[in-house]
CSV table of C-alpha atoms and ligand atoms in Angstrom, one decimal:
chain,number,residue,atom,x,y,z
A,140,MET,CA,256.0,44.1,74.6
A,141,ASP,CA,258.2,47.2,74.3
A,142,VAL,CA,255.9,50.2,74.7
A,143,SER,CA,258.7,52.7,75.4
A,144,ARG,CA,258.5,54.3,71.9
A,145,CYS,CA,254.9,53.8,71.1
A,146,THR,CA,251.9,56.1,70.8
A,147,THR,CA,248.3,55.5,72.1
A,148,ASP,CA,245.0,57.4,72.2
A,149,VAL,CA,244.7,57.3,76.0
A,150,PHE,CA,247.4,56.7,78.6
A,151,ILE,CA,246.1,56.1,82.1
A,152,ILE,CA,248.4,56.5,85.1
A,153,GLY,CA,247.0,54.3,87.9
A,154,GLY,CA,245.3,51.0,87.7
A,155,GLY,CA,242.9,51.2,90.7
A,156,PRO,CA,239.1,51.2,90.2
A,157,ALA,CA,239.1,54.7,88.6
A,158,GLY,CA,241.9,54.0,86.1
A,159,LEU,CA,240.5,50.6,85.1
A,160,ALA,CA,237.0,52.0,84.7
A,161,VAL,CA,238.2,54.7,82.4
A,162,SER,CA,240.2,52.1,80.4
A,163,ILE,CA,237.2,49.8,79.9
A,164,ALA,CA,234.8,52.6,79.0
A,165,ALA,CA,237.4,54.0,76.6
A,166,ARG,CA,237.9,50.6,74.9
A,167,GLN,CA,234.1,50.4,74.6
A,168,LYS,CA,234.3,53.6,72.6
A,169,GLY,CA,237.0,52.2,70.4
A,170,PHE,CA,240.0,54.1,71.8
A,171,GLN,CA,243.4,52.5,72.0
A,172,VAL,CA,244.3,52.4,75.7
A,173,ILE,CA,247.4,51.8,78.0
A,174,VAL,CA,247.2,51.6,81.8
A,175,ALA,CA,250.3,51.7,83.9
A,176,ASP,CA,250.5,51.1,87.7
A,177,GLY,CA,253.5,51.0,89.9
A,178,ILE,CA,252.4,47.8,91.6
A,179,ALA,CA,250.8,44.5,90.5
A,180,PRO,CA,247.3,43.1,91.0
A,181,PRO,CA,245.2,42.2,92.9
A,182,ILE,CA,245.8,45.6,94.4
A,183,GLN,CA,244.9,45.9,98.1
A,184,LYS,CA,243.8,49.2,99.5
A,185,PRO,CA,242.3,50.1,102.9
A,186,CYS,CA,238.6,50.5,102.1
A,187,GLY,CA,235.2,49.9,103.8
A,188,GLU,CA,234.4,47.6,100.9
A,189,GLY,CA,230.7,48.6,100.7
A,190,MET,CA,229.3,48.7,97.2
A,191,LEU,CA,226.1,50.7,97.0
A,192,PRO,CA,223.4,49.5,94.6
A,193,GLU,CA,224.4,52.4,92.2
A,194,THR,CA,228.1,51.3,92.3
A,195,LEU,CA,227.0,47.8,91.2
A,196,ALA,CA,224.8,49.3,88.4
A,197,ALA,CA,227.8,51.4,87.2
A,198,LEU,CA,230.0,48.3,87.2
A,199,ARG,CA,227.3,46.4,85.2
A,200,GLY,CA,227.5,49.2,82.6
A,201,LEU,CA,231.2,48.4,82.2
A,202,GLY,CA,230.4,44.7,81.8
A,203,VAL,CA,231.5,43.8,85.3
A,204,GLU,CA,228.9,41.6,87.0
A,205,ILE,CA,229.4,41.2,90.8
A,206,ASP,CA,227.8,38.1,92.1
A,207,PRO,CA,226.6,38.7,95.7
A,208,ALA,CA,227.9,35.3,96.5
A,209,ASP,CA,231.4,36.7,96.1
A,210,GLY,CA,230.8,38.9,99.1
A,211,ALA,CA,227.7,39.6,101.2
A,212,ARG,CA,224.4,41.2,100.4
A,213,LEU,CA,223.8,44.6,102.0
A,214,ARG,CA,220.2,45.7,102.8
A,215,GLY,CA,220.9,49.3,103.9
A,216,ILE,CA,222.6,51.4,106.6
A,217,CYS,CA,222.2,51.5,110.3
A,218,PHE,CA,223.4,54.4,112.4
A,219,MET,CA,224.1,53.6,116.0
A,220,GLN,CA,225.2,55.4,119.1
A,221,LYS,CA,225.1,54.7,122.8
A,222,ASP,CA,221.4,55.5,123.3
A,223,ALA,CA,219.9,55.3,119.8
A,224,ARG,CA,219.8,53.3,116.7
A,225,VAL,CA,218.1,53.9,113.4
A,226,TRP,CA,218.3,52.1,110.0
A,227,SER,CA,217.1,52.4,106.5
A,228,ASP,CA,217.1,50.1,103.5
A,229,PHE,CA,218.7,51.1,100.2
A,230,PRO,CA,216.1,52.3,97.8
A,231,GLY,CA,215.6,49.7,95.1
A,232,ASP,CA,218.3,47.1,94.8
A,233,LEU,CA,220.6,45.6,97.4
A,234,GLY,CA,224.3,46.5,97.8
A,235,VAL,CA,227.2,44.1,98.2
A,236,GLY,CA,230.0,44.0,100.6
A,237,LEU,CA,233.1,42.8,98.7
A,238,ARG,CA,236.7,42.4,99.4
A,239,ARG,CA,238.7,45.1,97.6
A,240,THR,CA,241.0,42.5,96.0
A,241,VAL,CA,238.0,40.7,94.4
A,242,LEU,CA,236.7,43.9,92.9
A,243,HIS,CA,240.2,44.6,91.5
A,244,GLU,CA,240.5,41.1,90.0
A,245,ARG,CA,237.1,41.6,88.2
A,246,LEU,CA,238.0,45.0,86.8
A,247,VAL,CA,241.4,43.7,85.6
A,248,ALA,CA,239.8,40.7,83.9
A,249,ARG,CA,237.3,42.9,82.1
A,250,ALA,CA,240.0,45.4,81.1
A,251,GLN,CA,242.0,42.5,79.6
A,252,GLU,CA,238.9,41.1,77.8
A,253,THR,CA,238.2,44.5,76.2
A,254,GLY,CA,241.8,44.8,74.9
A,255,VAL,CA,243.4,47.3,77.3
A,256,GLN,CA,247.2,47.1,77.4
A,257,LEU,CA,248.1,46.7,81.1
A,258,LEU,CA,251.5,47.6,82.4
A,259,TRP,CA,252.0,46.5,86.0
A,260,ARG,CA,255.0,47.3,88.2
A,261,THR,CA,255.4,50.4,85.9
A,262,PRO,CA,255.7,53.6,87.9
A,263,ILE,CA,255.3,56.7,85.9
A,264,SER,CA,257.9,59.4,86.8
A,265,GLY,CA,256.6,62.4,84.9
A,266,ILE,CA,254.7,63.9,82.0
A,267,ASP,CA,255.9,66.3,79.3
A,268,GLY,CA,253.1,67.8,77.2
A,269,ASN,CA,251.7,64.8,75.3
A,270,SER,CA,254.2,62.3,76.6
A,271,VAL,CA,254.3,60.0,79.7
A,272,ARG,CA,257.7,59.2,81.2
A,273,LEU,CA,258.4,55.5,82.0
A,274,THR,CA,261.5,54.2,83.7
A,275,HIS,CA,262.8,53.4,80.2
A,276,GLY,CA,261.5,55.7,77.5
A,277,LYS,CA,258.3,57.7,76.8
A,278,VAL,CA,254.9,57.0,75.4
A,279,HIS,CA,253.1,59.6,73.3
A,280,ALA,CA,249.4,59.9,74.1
A,281,HIS,CA,246.5,62.0,72.7
A,282,TRP,CA,244.9,62.0,76.2
A,283,ILE,CA,246.6,61.5,79.5
A,284,VAL,CA,244.5,60.5,82.5
A,285,GLY,CA,245.7,60.8,86.1
A,286,ALA,CA,244.0,58.1,88.1
A,287,ASP,CA,246.8,57.8,90.7
A,288,GLY,CA,244.8,58.2,93.8
A,289,GLN,CA,244.5,60.6,96.7
A,290,GLY,CA,248.2,61.7,96.8
A,291,SER,CA,248.2,62.1,93.0
A,292,ARG,CA,251.6,63.1,91.6
A,293,VAL,CA,249.9,63.8,88.2
A,294,ARG,CA,247.9,66.5,89.9
A,295,HIS,CA,251.1,68.0,91.1
A,296,TRP,CA,252.9,67.7,87.8
A,297,SER,CA,250.0,69.3,85.9
A,298,GLY,CA,249.9,72.2,88.4
A,299,ILE,CA,246.2,71.6,89.3
A,300,GLU,CA,245.6,73.1,92.7
A,301,THR,CA,243.6,71.9,95.7
A,302,LYS,CA,240.9,74.2,96.8
A,303,THR,CA,239.9,72.6,100.1
A,304,VAL,CA,240.9,69.5,102.0
A,305,LYS,CA,239.6,68.1,105.3
A,306,GLN,CA,241.2,64.8,106.4
A,307,ARG,CA,240.6,62.1,108.9
A,308,HIS,CA,242.6,59.0,109.9
A,309,ALA,CA,241.3,55.5,109.2
A,310,ILE,CA,242.3,51.9,110.2
A,311,ARG,CA,240.9,48.9,108.4
A,312,ARG,CA,240.8,45.3,109.7
A,313,HIS,CA,239.0,42.1,108.6
A,314,TYR,CA,237.6,39.6,111.1
A,315,ARG,CA,236.6,36.0,110.5
A,316,VAL,CA,233.2,36.0,112.1
A,317,LYS,CA,229.6,35.3,110.8
A,318,PRO,CA,228.1,38.8,110.1
A,319,TRP,CA,225.5,39.6,112.7
A,320,SER,CA,223.6,42.1,110.4
A,321,SER,CA,223.0,42.6,106.7
A,322,TYR,CA,223.2,46.4,107.2
A,323,VAL,CA,226.4,48.5,107.0
A,324,GLU,CA,226.6,49.6,110.6
A,325,VAL,CA,227.9,53.1,111.4
A,326,HIS,CA,228.8,53.3,115.1
A,327,TRP,CA,229.3,56.8,116.5
A,328,GLY,CA,231.4,57.5,119.6
A,329,THR,CA,232.9,60.5,121.2
A,330,ARG,CA,236.3,60.5,119.6
A,331,ALA,CA,235.9,57.9,116.9
A,332,GLN,CA,233.5,56.3,114.4
A,333,ALA,CA,233.5,52.6,113.3
A,334,TYR,CA,231.8,51.2,110.4
A,335,VAL,CA,231.2,47.5,109.8
A,336,THR,CA,230.6,45.9,106.4
A,337,PRO,CA,229.8,42.2,106.0
A,338,VAL,CA,232.0,41.0,103.1
A,339,GLY,CA,231.4,37.3,103.1
A,340,GLY,CA,229.5,34.5,104.8
A,341,GLU,CA,232.2,34.4,107.5
A,342,GLU,CA,233.9,37.8,107.3
A,343,VAL,CA,233.4,41.4,108.2
A,344,CYS,CA,235.4,44.5,107.3
A,345,ILE,CA,235.7,47.2,109.9
A,346,VAL,CA,237.0,50.7,109.5
A,347,THR,CA,237.6,53.1,112.4
A,348,LEU,CA,237.8,56.8,111.7
A,349,SER,CA,239.0,59.6,113.9
A,350,ALA,CA,239.9,63.3,113.5
A,351,THR,CA,243.4,63.1,115.1
A,352,PRO,CA,246.3,60.7,114.7
A,353,GLU,CA,246.3,60.3,118.5
A,354,ASP,CA,242.8,58.8,118.5
A,355,ALA,CA,243.5,56.6,115.4
A,356,SER,CA,244.2,53.4,117.2
A,357,PHE,CA,241.8,50.6,116.4
A,358,ASP,CA,241.8,49.1,119.9
A,359,LYS,CA,241.3,52.5,121.5
A,360,ALA,CA,238.5,53.3,119.1
A,361,LEU,CA,236.8,49.9,119.8
A,362,CYS,CA,236.6,50.8,123.5
A,363,GLU,CA,233.9,53.3,122.6
A,364,PHE,CA,231.7,50.6,121.1
A,365,PRO,CA,231.0,47.8,123.6
A,366,ASP,CA,228.4,46.1,121.5
A,367,LEU,CA,230.8,45.9,118.5
A,368,ARG,CA,233.6,44.7,120.8
A,369,GLU,CA,231.2,42.0,122.1
A,370,ASN,CA,230.4,40.9,118.6
A,371,LEU,CA,234.1,40.6,117.8
A,372,SER,CA,235.1,38.8,121.0
A,373,GLY,CA,237.0,35.6,120.1
A,374,ALA,CA,236.9,36.4,116.3
A,375,GLN,CA,240.1,35.8,114.5
A,376,LEU,CA,241.8,38.7,112.7
A,377,ASN,CA,241.7,37.9,109.0
A,378,SER,CA,244.0,40.4,107.4
A,379,PRO,CA,246.9,42.7,108.5
A,380,GLU,CA,245.7,46.0,109.8
A,381,ARG,CA,246.1,48.8,107.3
A,382,GLY,CA,246.0,52.6,108.0
A,383,ALA,CA,244.9,55.3,105.6
A,384,VAL,CA,244.0,59.0,105.4
A,385,THR,CA,240.5,59.8,104.1
A,386,CYS,CA,239.9,63.2,102.6
A,387,MET,CA,237.1,65.6,101.6
A,388,ARG,CA,239.1,67.3,98.8
A,389,THR,CA,237.9,69.7,96.1
A,390,LEU,CA,240.1,71.0,93.3
A,391,CYS,CA,240.1,74.2,91.3
A,392,ASN,CA,240.0,72.2,88.1
A,393,VAL,CA,240.0,68.5,87.1
A,394,GLN,CA,241.4,68.9,83.5
A,395,ARG,CA,244.0,70.9,81.7
A,396,ARG,CA,244.7,70.8,78.0
A,397,ASN,CA,244.9,67.1,77.1
A,398,LEU,CA,245.0,65.9,80.7
A,399,ALA,CA,242.2,64.9,83.1
A,400,LEU,CA,242.1,63.7,86.7
A,401,VAL,CA,239.7,61.0,87.8
A,402,GLY,CA,238.8,59.1,91.0
A,403,ASP,CA,240.5,60.1,94.2
A,404,ALA,CA,243.2,62.0,92.2
A,405,SER,CA,240.4,64.4,91.2
A,406,GLY,CA,239.2,65.1,94.7
A,407,GLY,CA,237.2,62.9,97.0
A,408,VAL,CA,234.7,62.4,99.8
A,409,ASP,CA,235.2,61.1,103.3
A,410,ALA,CA,235.1,57.3,103.6
A,411,ILE,CA,232.0,57.4,105.7
A,412,THR,CA,229.9,58.2,102.7
A,413,GLY,CA,230.8,54.8,101.2
A,414,ASP,CA,230.6,56.6,97.9
A,415,GLY,CA,234.2,56.8,96.6
A,416,ILE,CA,234.0,54.0,94.1
A,417,ARG,CA,230.6,54.9,92.7
A,418,LEU,CA,231.9,58.4,92.1
A,419,ALA,CA,235.0,57.2,90.4
A,420,LEU,CA,233.0,54.9,88.1
A,421,ARG,CA,230.6,57.7,87.1
A,422,GLN,CA,233.4,60.1,86.6
A,423,ALA,CA,235.1,57.5,84.3
A,424,SER,CA,232.1,57.3,82.1
A,425,ALA,CA,231.7,61.1,81.9
A,426,LEU,CA,235.4,61.5,81.1
A,427,VAL,CA,235.2,59.0,78.2
A,428,ASP,CA,232.2,60.8,76.8
A,429,ALA,CA,234.1,64.1,76.9
A,430,MET,CA,237.1,62.5,75.2
A,431,ALA,CA,234.9,61.1,72.5
A,432,ALA,CA,233.4,64.7,72.1
A,433,GLY,CA,237.0,66.1,72.1
A,434,ASP,CA,236.1,68.5,74.9
A,435,LEU,CA,237.4,68.0,78.4
A,436,GLU,CA,235.5,71.0,79.8
A,437,GLN,CA,232.4,68.9,79.3
A,438,TYR,CA,234.0,66.5,81.8
A,439,GLU,CA,234.8,69.2,84.3
A,440,GLN,CA,231.1,70.4,84.4
A,441,GLU,CA,229.8,66.8,84.8
A,442,HIS,CA,232.5,66.1,87.5
A,443,HIS,CA,231.3,69.1,89.4
A,444,ARG,CA,227.7,68.0,89.2
A,445,LEU,CA,228.5,64.4,90.2
A,446,ALA,CA,230.6,65.6,93.2
A,447,LYS,CA,227.8,67.8,94.6
A,448,GLY,CA,225.6,65.2,96.3
A,449,ALA,CA,228.4,63.2,97.7
A,450,THR,CA,230.1,66.3,99.1
A,451,ARG,CA,226.9,67.4,100.7
A,452,MET,CA,226.5,64.0,102.4
A,453,GLY,CA,230.2,64.0,103.4
A,454,ASN,CA,229.9,67.4,105.0
A,455,LEU,CA,226.7,66.4,106.8
A,456,MET,CA,228.5,63.4,108.2
A,457,LEU,CA,231.5,65.4,109.3
A,458,TRP,CA,229.3,68.0,110.9
A,459,LEU,CA,227.4,65.4,112.9
A,460,ASP,CA,230.7,63.9,113.9
A,461,ARG,CA,231.9,67.2,115.3
A,462,ASN,CA,228.6,68.0,117.1
A,463,PRO,CA,227.6,65.1,119.4
A,464,ARG,CA,224.6,66.8,120.9
A,465,LEU,CA,223.2,67.8,117.6
A,466,ARG,CA,223.9,64.3,116.3
A,467,ARG,CA,221.9,62.8,119.1
A,468,ARG,CA,219.0,65.0,118.2
A,469,VAL,CA,219.3,64.1,114.5
A,470,ILE,CA,219.4,60.4,115.2
A,471,ARG,CA,216.4,60.8,117.5
A,472,ALA,CA,214.6,62.7,114.7
A,473,TRP,CA,215.4,59.9,112.3
A,474,GLU,CA,214.2,57.4,114.9
A,475,SER,CA,210.9,59.1,115.2
A,476,LYS,CA,210.5,59.7,111.5
A,477,PRO,CA,212.4,56.8,109.7
A,478,ASP,CA,211.2,58.0,106.3
A,479,LEU,CA,213.4,61.1,106.7
A,480,LEU,CA,216.5,58.9,106.8
A,481,SER,CA,215.2,56.8,103.9
A,482,ARG,CA,214.7,59.9,101.8
A,483,MET,CA,218.1,61.3,102.6
A,484,LEU,CA,219.7,58.0,101.7
A,485,ALA,CA,217.7,57.9,98.4
A,486,MET,CA,218.9,61.4,97.6
A,487,HIS,CA,222.5,60.5,98.4
A,488,MET,CA,222.1,57.8,95.8
A,489,GLY,CA,220.9,60.2,93.2
A,490,HIS,CA,217.1,59.5,93.5
A,491,GLY,CA,214.9,62.6,94.0
A,492,THR,CA,214.8,66.2,93.0
A,493,PRO,CA,216.2,69.5,94.5
A,494,GLU,CA,212.6,70.1,95.8
A,495,ASP,CA,212.8,66.7,97.7
A,496,LEU,CA,216.1,67.9,99.2
A,497,PHE,CA,214.6,71.1,100.3
A,498,SER,CA,211.4,69.5,101.8
A,499,THR,CA,213.5,66.8,103.6
A,500,GLY,CA,215.9,69.4,104.9
A,501,ALA,CA,213.0,71.5,106.1
A,502,ARG,CA,211.2,68.5,107.8
A,503,LEU,CA,214.5,67.5,109.5
A,504,GLY,CA,215.0,71.0,110.7
A,505,TRP,CA,211.4,71.1,112.1
A,506,ARG,CA,211.9,67.7,113.9
A,507,LEU,CA,215.2,69.1,115.4
A,508,LEU,CA,213.3,72.1,116.8
A,509,THR,CA,210.5,70.0,118.2
A,510,THR,CA,212.2,66.8,119.3
B,159,FAD,C1,239.4,54.0,104.9
B,159,FAD,C2,238.6,54.1,103.6
B,159,FAD,C3,237.4,53.4,103.4
B,159,FAD,C4,236.7,53.5,102.2
B,159,FAD,N1,235.5,52.9,102.1
B,159,FAD,C5,234.8,52.9,100.9
B,159,FAD,C6,233.6,52.2,100.7
B,159,FAD,O1,233.1,51.5,101.6
B,159,FAD,N2,233.0,52.3,99.5
B,159,FAD,C7,233.5,53.0,98.5
B,159,FAD,O2,232.9,53.1,97.4
B,159,FAD,N3,234.6,53.8,98.7
B,159,FAD,C8,235.3,53.7,99.8
B,159,FAD,N4,236.5,54.4,100.0
B,159,FAD,C9,237.0,55.2,98.8
B,159,FAD,C10,237.6,54.3,97.8
B,159,FAD,O3,238.6,53.5,98.4
B,159,FAD,C11,238.4,55.3,96.8
B,159,FAD,O4,237.5,56.3,96.4
B,159,FAD,C12,238.9,54.5,95.6
B,159,FAD,O5,239.9,53.6,96.0
B,159,FAD,C13,239.4,55.4,94.5
B,159,FAD,O6,240.0,54.7,93.5
B,159,FAD,P1,241.2,55.3,92.6
B,159,FAD,O7,241.4,54.3,91.5
B,159,FAD,O8,240.9,56.7,92.3
B,159,FAD,O9,242.5,55.4,93.6
B,159,FAD,P2,243.3,54.2,94.1
B,159,FAD,O10,242.5,53.0,94.5
B,159,FAD,O11,244.1,54.8,95.2
B,159,FAD,O12,244.3,53.7,92.9
B,159,FAD,C14,245.4,54.5,92.5
B,159,FAD,C15,246.4,53.6,91.8
B,159,FAD,O13,247.4,54.5,91.2
B,159,FAD,C16,248.6,53.8,91.4
B,159,FAD,N5,249.7,54.8,91.2
B,159,FAD,C17,249.9,55.9,92.1
B,159,FAD,N6,251.0,56.6,91.6
B,159,FAD,C18,251.4,56.0,90.5
B,159,FAD,C19,252.5,56.3,89.5
B,159,FAD,N7,253.3,57.4,89.7
B,159,FAD,N8,252.6,55.5,88.5
B,159,FAD,C20,251.8,54.4,88.3
B,159,FAD,N9,250.8,54.1,89.2
B,159,FAD,C21,250.6,54.9,90.2
B,159,FAD,C22,248.6,53.1,92.7
B,159,FAD,O14,249.5,52.0,92.8
B,159,FAD,C23,247.1,52.7,92.8
B,159,FAD,O15,246.9,51.4,92.3
B,159,FAD,C24,237.2,54.3,101.2
B,159,FAD,C25,238.4,55.0,101.3
B,159,FAD,C26,239.1,54.9,102.5
B,159,FAD,C27,240.5,55.6,102.7
C-alpha cells in the first residue's frame, strides 16, 4: 500500500514493545494508526527477558495473553554474592521468562488483529511539524510518537534534552540447559553483575553488566561467579552473544506540541530493575489516554509519576553495586529479615503506599546500623 501521501491520526516511529503497545492501545480507542520500523520482525534485542507479574497484567490489558508454557514461570528474585544469598517471591502472581522474539511476535500479531498499519523495513529520516519523512514521501499525522529506543533520533529531532544519564555495559547470551531455579538470580561480584532468567524448559538467558567497557567481557565476568560457571559447564550456547548499553536516563520533557516520546526513547532505567518493558507498557496506556483527552501534558505528568518508583529502585541497585561493603550489609539485613526484601519488591511493583516506603526504609536503615 502506498502510504507516502496519506494522513493518519497517530504515526509511531519504532515498532518495539513501546511502539506496538501504543499502537494497540490507540486502536482500542478508535484512532487510525501507522507504525514504521527500520527493520523487520521478529525483532531481537539484548534483554534479560524477565516479565514481571505487572508486565504480564499490562500485556493482558492490551489483549496479549502470554502463556507461561511459551517461556518459563518465575517465582521471584534471588540476590546472591560470595557469602550471602537472599530471595523473595513476587507479590501475587508469577512472572514469566520469555524470549524477546516471542514477545515481539505476540505484540505484532495483536497489532495486526486490531488494524494497525505496520510498515517494516521503513526507516524514518526526519519530522517536519505534523509530517513524518519516509524514504519516499511524507505522511501527515495529528500525533507523532517517538518509540525509537534508547538512542532515539526523534528525541534529537524534536530538541528534547536529556537531564541525566548513567550508563553500564551489558552482554546477553542464551544457554541450552535445564534451569536450576525458578527465581531470577542476580549475582553480585566485584567488577560485574550477572543475572539469570529461565526462559524455557531447557534454556536460560544470562546478562552480565559492568560499569566499564574493559570489564564488559562475558567470560571475564563469569570468572567472578563460580557457582554460575559450574551450572553452565558443558551447556551449549543457544544464541549469538549480543552487547548493549543500559541507561538510567531522565529527560527534561517527554512531549512537545503534537509529539510524544515513549519507552526507552523517553528515558529509562538500568536493566537490573527488570522493569523497562512494564514501564513502556504503562507509559503507552497513559499516552493514549492523553491523546484521547487532547492534552499531552497530562501524559508528561503521568510519565513522571510512573518513572519515580523504577528510578528509585534503579538508583538503589546502582548504589549497592558501587558500594560492596554496604551491599554485603544490606544483603545480610535482608537475610535476617526477609520480609524487608519482600516489601521492597512489592513496592517496586507498585504495591504499597509512601508510608510503607518510609517505614521499610527506616527498618532497613536500623538493621544496617545494628547488623
Ligand atoms: C541488557 C538489557 C537487559 C534488559 N532486561 C530487561 C528485562 O529483563 N525486563 C524488562 O522488562 N526490560 C529489560 N530491559 C529493558 C527493555 O529491553 C527496554 O526497556 C525495551 O526494549 C524498550 O522498548 P522500546 O520499544 O522503547 O525500544 P526498543 O525495543 O529499542 O525498540 C525501538 C525500535 O525502534 C526502531 N527504530 C529506531 N530508529 C528508527 C527510525 N529512525 N525509524 C524507524 N524505526 C526506528 C528500532 O528498529 C527498534 O525496533 C533490558 C534492557 C537491556 C539493555
